[in-house]
Short mmCIF file of C-alpha atoms and ligand atoms in Angstrom, two decimals:
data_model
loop_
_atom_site.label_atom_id
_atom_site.label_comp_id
_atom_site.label_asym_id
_atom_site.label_seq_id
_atom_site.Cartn_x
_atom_site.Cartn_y
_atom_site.Cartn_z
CA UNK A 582 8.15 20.76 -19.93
CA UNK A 583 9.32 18.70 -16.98
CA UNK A 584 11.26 15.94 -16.50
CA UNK A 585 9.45 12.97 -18.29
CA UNK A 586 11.22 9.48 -17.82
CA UNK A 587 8.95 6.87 -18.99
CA UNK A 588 7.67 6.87 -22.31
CA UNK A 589 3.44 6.99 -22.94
CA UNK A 590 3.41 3.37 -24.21
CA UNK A 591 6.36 1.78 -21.83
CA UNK A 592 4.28 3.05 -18.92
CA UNK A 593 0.79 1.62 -20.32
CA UNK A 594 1.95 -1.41 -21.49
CA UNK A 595 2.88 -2.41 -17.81
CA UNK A 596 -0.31 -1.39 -16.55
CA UNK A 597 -1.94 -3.74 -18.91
CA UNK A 598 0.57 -6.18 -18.40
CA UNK A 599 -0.44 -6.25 -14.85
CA UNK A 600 -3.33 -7.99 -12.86
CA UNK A 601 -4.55 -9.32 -9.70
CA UNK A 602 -2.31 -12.52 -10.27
CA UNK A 603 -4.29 -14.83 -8.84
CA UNK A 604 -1.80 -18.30 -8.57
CA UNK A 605 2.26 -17.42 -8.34
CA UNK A 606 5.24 -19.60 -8.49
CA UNK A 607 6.39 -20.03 -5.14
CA UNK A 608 10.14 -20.92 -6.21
CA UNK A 609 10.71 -17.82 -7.53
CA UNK A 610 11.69 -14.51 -4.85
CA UNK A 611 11.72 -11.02 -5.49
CA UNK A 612 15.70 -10.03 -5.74
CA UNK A 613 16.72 -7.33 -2.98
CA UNK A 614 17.19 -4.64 -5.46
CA UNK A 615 13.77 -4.89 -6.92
CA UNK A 616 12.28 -5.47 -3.31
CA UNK A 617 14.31 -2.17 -2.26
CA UNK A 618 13.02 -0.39 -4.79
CA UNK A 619 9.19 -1.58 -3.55
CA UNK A 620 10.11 -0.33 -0.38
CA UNK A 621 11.22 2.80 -0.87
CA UNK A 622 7.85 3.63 -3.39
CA UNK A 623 5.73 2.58 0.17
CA UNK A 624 7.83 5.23 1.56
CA UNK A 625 7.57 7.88 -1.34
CA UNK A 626 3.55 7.78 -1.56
CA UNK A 627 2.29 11.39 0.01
CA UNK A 628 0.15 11.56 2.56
CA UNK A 629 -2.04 14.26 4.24
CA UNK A 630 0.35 16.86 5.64
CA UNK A 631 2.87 14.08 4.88
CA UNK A 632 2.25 12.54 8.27
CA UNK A 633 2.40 8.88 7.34
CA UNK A 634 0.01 7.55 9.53
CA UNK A 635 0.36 3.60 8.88
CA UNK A 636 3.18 0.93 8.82
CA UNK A 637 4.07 -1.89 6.06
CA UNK A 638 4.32 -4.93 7.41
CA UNK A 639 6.77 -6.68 4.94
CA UNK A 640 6.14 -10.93 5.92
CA UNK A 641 7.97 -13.48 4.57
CA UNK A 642 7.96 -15.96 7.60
CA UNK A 643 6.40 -19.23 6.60
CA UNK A 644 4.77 -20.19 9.63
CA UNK A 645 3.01 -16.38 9.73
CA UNK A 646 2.36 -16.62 6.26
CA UNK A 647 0.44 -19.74 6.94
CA UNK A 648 -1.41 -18.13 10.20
CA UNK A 649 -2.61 -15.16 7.38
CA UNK A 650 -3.73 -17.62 5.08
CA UNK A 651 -6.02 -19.18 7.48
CA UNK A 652 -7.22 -15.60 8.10
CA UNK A 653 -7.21 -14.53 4.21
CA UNK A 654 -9.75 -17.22 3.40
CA UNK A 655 -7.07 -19.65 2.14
CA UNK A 656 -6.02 -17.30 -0.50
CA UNK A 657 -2.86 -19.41 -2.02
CA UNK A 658 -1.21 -16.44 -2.82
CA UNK A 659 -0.44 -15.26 0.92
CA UNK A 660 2.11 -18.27 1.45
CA UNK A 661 3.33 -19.13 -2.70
CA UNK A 662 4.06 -15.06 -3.40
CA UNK A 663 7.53 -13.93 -2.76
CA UNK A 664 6.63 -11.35 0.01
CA UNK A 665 3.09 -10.12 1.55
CA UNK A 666 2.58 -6.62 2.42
CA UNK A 667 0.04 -5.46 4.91
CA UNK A 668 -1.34 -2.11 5.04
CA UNK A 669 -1.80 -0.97 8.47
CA UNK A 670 -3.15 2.84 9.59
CA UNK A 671 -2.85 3.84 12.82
CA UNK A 672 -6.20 4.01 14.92
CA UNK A 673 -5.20 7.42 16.59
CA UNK A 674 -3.65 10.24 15.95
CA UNK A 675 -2.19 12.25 19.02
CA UNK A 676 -0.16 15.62 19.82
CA UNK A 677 2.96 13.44 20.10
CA UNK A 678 2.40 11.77 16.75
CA UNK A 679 2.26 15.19 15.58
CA UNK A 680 5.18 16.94 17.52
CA UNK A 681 7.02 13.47 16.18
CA UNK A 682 6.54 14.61 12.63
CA UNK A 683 7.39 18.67 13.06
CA UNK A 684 10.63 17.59 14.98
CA UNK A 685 11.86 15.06 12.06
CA UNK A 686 10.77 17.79 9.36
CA UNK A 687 12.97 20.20 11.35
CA UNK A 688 15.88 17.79 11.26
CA UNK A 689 15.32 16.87 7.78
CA UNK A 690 15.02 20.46 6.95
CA UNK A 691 17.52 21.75 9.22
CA UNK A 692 15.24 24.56 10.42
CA UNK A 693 14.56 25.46 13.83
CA UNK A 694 11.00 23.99 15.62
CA UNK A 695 10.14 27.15 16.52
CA UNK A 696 9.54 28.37 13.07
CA UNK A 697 7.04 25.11 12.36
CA UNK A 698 4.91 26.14 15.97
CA UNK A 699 1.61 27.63 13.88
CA UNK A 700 1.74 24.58 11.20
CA UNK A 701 2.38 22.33 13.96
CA UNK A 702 -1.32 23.94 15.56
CA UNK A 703 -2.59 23.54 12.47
CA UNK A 704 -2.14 19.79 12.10
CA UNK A 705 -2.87 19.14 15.92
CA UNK A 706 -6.25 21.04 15.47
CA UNK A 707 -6.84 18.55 11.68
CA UNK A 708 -5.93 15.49 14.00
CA UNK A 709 -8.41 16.35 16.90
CA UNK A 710 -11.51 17.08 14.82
CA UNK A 711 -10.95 13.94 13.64
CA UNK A 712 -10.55 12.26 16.36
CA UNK A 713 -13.38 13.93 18.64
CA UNK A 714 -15.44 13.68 15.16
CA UNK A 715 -15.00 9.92 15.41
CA UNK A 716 -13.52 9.62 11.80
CA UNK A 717 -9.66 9.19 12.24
CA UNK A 718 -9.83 5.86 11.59
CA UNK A 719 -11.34 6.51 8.25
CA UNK A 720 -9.25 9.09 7.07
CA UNK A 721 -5.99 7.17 8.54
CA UNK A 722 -7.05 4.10 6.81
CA UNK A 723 -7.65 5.89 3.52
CA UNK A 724 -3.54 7.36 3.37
CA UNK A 725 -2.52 3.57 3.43
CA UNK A 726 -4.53 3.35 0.07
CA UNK A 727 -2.15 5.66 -1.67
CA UNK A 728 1.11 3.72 -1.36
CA UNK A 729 -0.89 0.48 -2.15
CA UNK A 730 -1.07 2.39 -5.44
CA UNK A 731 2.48 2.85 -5.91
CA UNK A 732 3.61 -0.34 -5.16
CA UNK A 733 0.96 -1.96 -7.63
CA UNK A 734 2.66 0.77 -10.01
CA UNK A 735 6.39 -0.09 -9.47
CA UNK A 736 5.67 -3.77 -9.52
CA UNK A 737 4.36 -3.93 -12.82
CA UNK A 738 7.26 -1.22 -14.53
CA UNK A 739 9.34 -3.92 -12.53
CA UNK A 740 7.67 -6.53 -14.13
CA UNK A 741 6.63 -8.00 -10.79
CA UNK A 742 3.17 -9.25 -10.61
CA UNK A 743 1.38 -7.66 -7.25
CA UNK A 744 -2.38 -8.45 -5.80
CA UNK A 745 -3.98 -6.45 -3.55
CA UNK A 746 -6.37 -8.46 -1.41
CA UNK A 747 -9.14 -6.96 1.10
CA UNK A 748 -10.89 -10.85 1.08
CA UNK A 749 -9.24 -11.39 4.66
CA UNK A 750 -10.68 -11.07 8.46
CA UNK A 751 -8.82 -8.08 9.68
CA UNK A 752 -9.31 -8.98 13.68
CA UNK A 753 -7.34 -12.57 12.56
CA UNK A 754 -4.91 -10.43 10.70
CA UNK A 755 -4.12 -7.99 13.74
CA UNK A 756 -4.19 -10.70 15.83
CA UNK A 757 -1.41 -12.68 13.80
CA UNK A 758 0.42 -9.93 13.76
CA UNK A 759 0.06 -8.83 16.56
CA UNK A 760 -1.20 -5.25 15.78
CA UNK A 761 -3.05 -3.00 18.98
CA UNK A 762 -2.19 0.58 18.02
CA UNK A 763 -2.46 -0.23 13.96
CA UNK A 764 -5.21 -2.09 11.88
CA UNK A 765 -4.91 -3.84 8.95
CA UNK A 766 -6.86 -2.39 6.07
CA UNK A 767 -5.65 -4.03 3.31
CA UNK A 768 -2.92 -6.58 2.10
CA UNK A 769 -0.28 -7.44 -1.07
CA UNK A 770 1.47 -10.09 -2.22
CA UNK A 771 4.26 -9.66 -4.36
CA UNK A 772 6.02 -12.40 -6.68
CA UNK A 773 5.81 -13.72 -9.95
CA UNK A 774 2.77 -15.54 -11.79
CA UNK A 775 2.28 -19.02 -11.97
CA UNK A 776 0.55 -18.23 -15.62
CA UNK A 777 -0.29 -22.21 -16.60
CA UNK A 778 -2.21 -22.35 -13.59
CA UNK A 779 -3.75 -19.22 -12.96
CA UNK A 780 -7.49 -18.81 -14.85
CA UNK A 781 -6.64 -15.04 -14.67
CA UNK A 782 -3.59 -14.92 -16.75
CA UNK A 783 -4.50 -15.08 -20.24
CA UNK A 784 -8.24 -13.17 -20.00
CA UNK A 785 -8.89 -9.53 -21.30
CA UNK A 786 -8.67 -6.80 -18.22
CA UNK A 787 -12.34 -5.95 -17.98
CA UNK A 788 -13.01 -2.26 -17.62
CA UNK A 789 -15.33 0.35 -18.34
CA UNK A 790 -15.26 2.05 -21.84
CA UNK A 791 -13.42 5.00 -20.80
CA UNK A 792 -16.12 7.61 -22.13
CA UNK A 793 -18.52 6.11 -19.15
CA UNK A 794 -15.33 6.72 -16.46
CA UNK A 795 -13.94 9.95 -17.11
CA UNK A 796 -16.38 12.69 -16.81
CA UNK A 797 -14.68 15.80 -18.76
CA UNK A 798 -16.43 18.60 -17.42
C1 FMN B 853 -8.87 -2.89 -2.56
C2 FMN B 853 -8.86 -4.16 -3.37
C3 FMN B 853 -9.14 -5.37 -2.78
C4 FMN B 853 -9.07 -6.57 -3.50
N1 FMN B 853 -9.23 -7.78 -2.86
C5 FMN B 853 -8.94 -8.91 -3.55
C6 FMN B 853 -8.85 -10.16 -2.88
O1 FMN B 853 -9.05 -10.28 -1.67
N2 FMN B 853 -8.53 -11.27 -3.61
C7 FMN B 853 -8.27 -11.21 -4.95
O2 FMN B 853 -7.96 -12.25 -5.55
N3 FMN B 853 -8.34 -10.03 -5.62
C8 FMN B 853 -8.65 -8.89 -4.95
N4 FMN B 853 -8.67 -7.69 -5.61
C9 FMN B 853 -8.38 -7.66 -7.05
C10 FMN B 853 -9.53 -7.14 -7.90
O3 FMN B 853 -10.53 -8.12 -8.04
C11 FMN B 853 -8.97 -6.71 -9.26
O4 FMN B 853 -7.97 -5.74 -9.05
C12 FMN B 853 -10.02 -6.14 -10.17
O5 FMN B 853 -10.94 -7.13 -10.52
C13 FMN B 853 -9.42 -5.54 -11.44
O6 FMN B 853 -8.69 -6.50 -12.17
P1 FMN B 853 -7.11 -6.41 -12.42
O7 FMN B 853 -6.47 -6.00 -11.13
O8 FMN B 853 -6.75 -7.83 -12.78
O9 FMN B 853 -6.87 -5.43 -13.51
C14 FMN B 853 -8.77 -6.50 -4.89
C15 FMN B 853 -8.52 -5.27 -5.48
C16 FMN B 853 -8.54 -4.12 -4.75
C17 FMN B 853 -8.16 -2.81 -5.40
#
């Protein structure tokens, strides 16, 4: 058996517990522990080949929290969360992104660059199909998905509330940020509910009977 650290009904009861917390209490911050841990579960998602092909931009500036806003449709909770992530791929993918990634696997690994030449190849051939295929964007935007999952994850065992938002203009957003290489794609904010005044708080999650989801073949 392997190594099983969360018990069945600890780790459902905080996925029910969470939900796209619609109004938060803007007094109350994330502590740096907790917000570590958020950080390093962006950083622990996997990604194809492991090449991480997007950066978190972690915003807690007031004024640029505002400037989203006005880009996010007025969404209150881009300025009253604690912190906003956005989700941002990167809109290429070259032979120097690529000899980038084999040198830091041969320092993490402490094996030679030579050895990683023919998986190097490999990955340089992946990136330019994609690229000369016209779909890098695509499958770079779809890797920043994955972590968006883990931090919606750790947030809730954290007992952090989390939304993920895609209701914002993402030319605004890159502009704002001022993003040229990366995109946004998609956006969280991270904090703690303002439950009294949220009309999301107290309702059932509304989801499929599982029987019409899960297709056991
Ligand atoms: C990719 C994505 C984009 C979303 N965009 C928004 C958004 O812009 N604003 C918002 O309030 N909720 C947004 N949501 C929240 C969904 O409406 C919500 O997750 C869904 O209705 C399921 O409910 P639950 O998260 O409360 O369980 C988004 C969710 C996802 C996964």
């Amino acid at each position: 058996m392997g190594n099983k650290l969360v018990q069945n009904d600890v780790l459902l009861e905080g996925l029910n517990w969470r939900y796209a917390t619609k109004a938060y209490d803007p007094t109350k911050k994330v502590s740096d522990e907790d917000w570590a841990t958020i950080e390093a579960a962006l950083t622990l998602a996997p990604s194809s080949f492991g090449i991480q092909p997007y950066k978190f931009f972690v915003i807690t500036d007031p004024e640029t929290r505002e400037n989203l806003k006005a880009a996010a449709y007025g969404q209150s909770p881009i300025s009253d969360a604690s912190h906003i992530v956005a989700f941002a791929y990167k809109k290429t993918l070259t032979d120097g992104d690529i000899e980038h990634f084999v040198d830091r696997i041969a320092e993490v690994r402490g094996v030679s660059k030579d050895t990683l030449a023919d998986y190097g190849n490999v990955m340089k051939g992946s990136a330019k199909r994609a690229v000369d295929g016209g779909y890098i964007e695509t499958w770079n935007s779809r890797q920043a998905y994955i972590p968006l999952g883990f931090l919606l994850q750790t947030a809730a065992l954290l007992g952090i509330d989390a939304t993920p938002m895609e209701g914002f203009d993402a030319g605004k957003v890159n502009e704002v940020l001022g993003l040229t290489d990366y995109s946004v794609v998609v956006l969280a904010a991270v904090g703690y509910r303002d439950a009294e005044n949220d009309w999301l708080a107290a309702l059932p999650k509304v989801r499929e009977p599982i029987e019409n989801i899960i297709v056991r073949v």
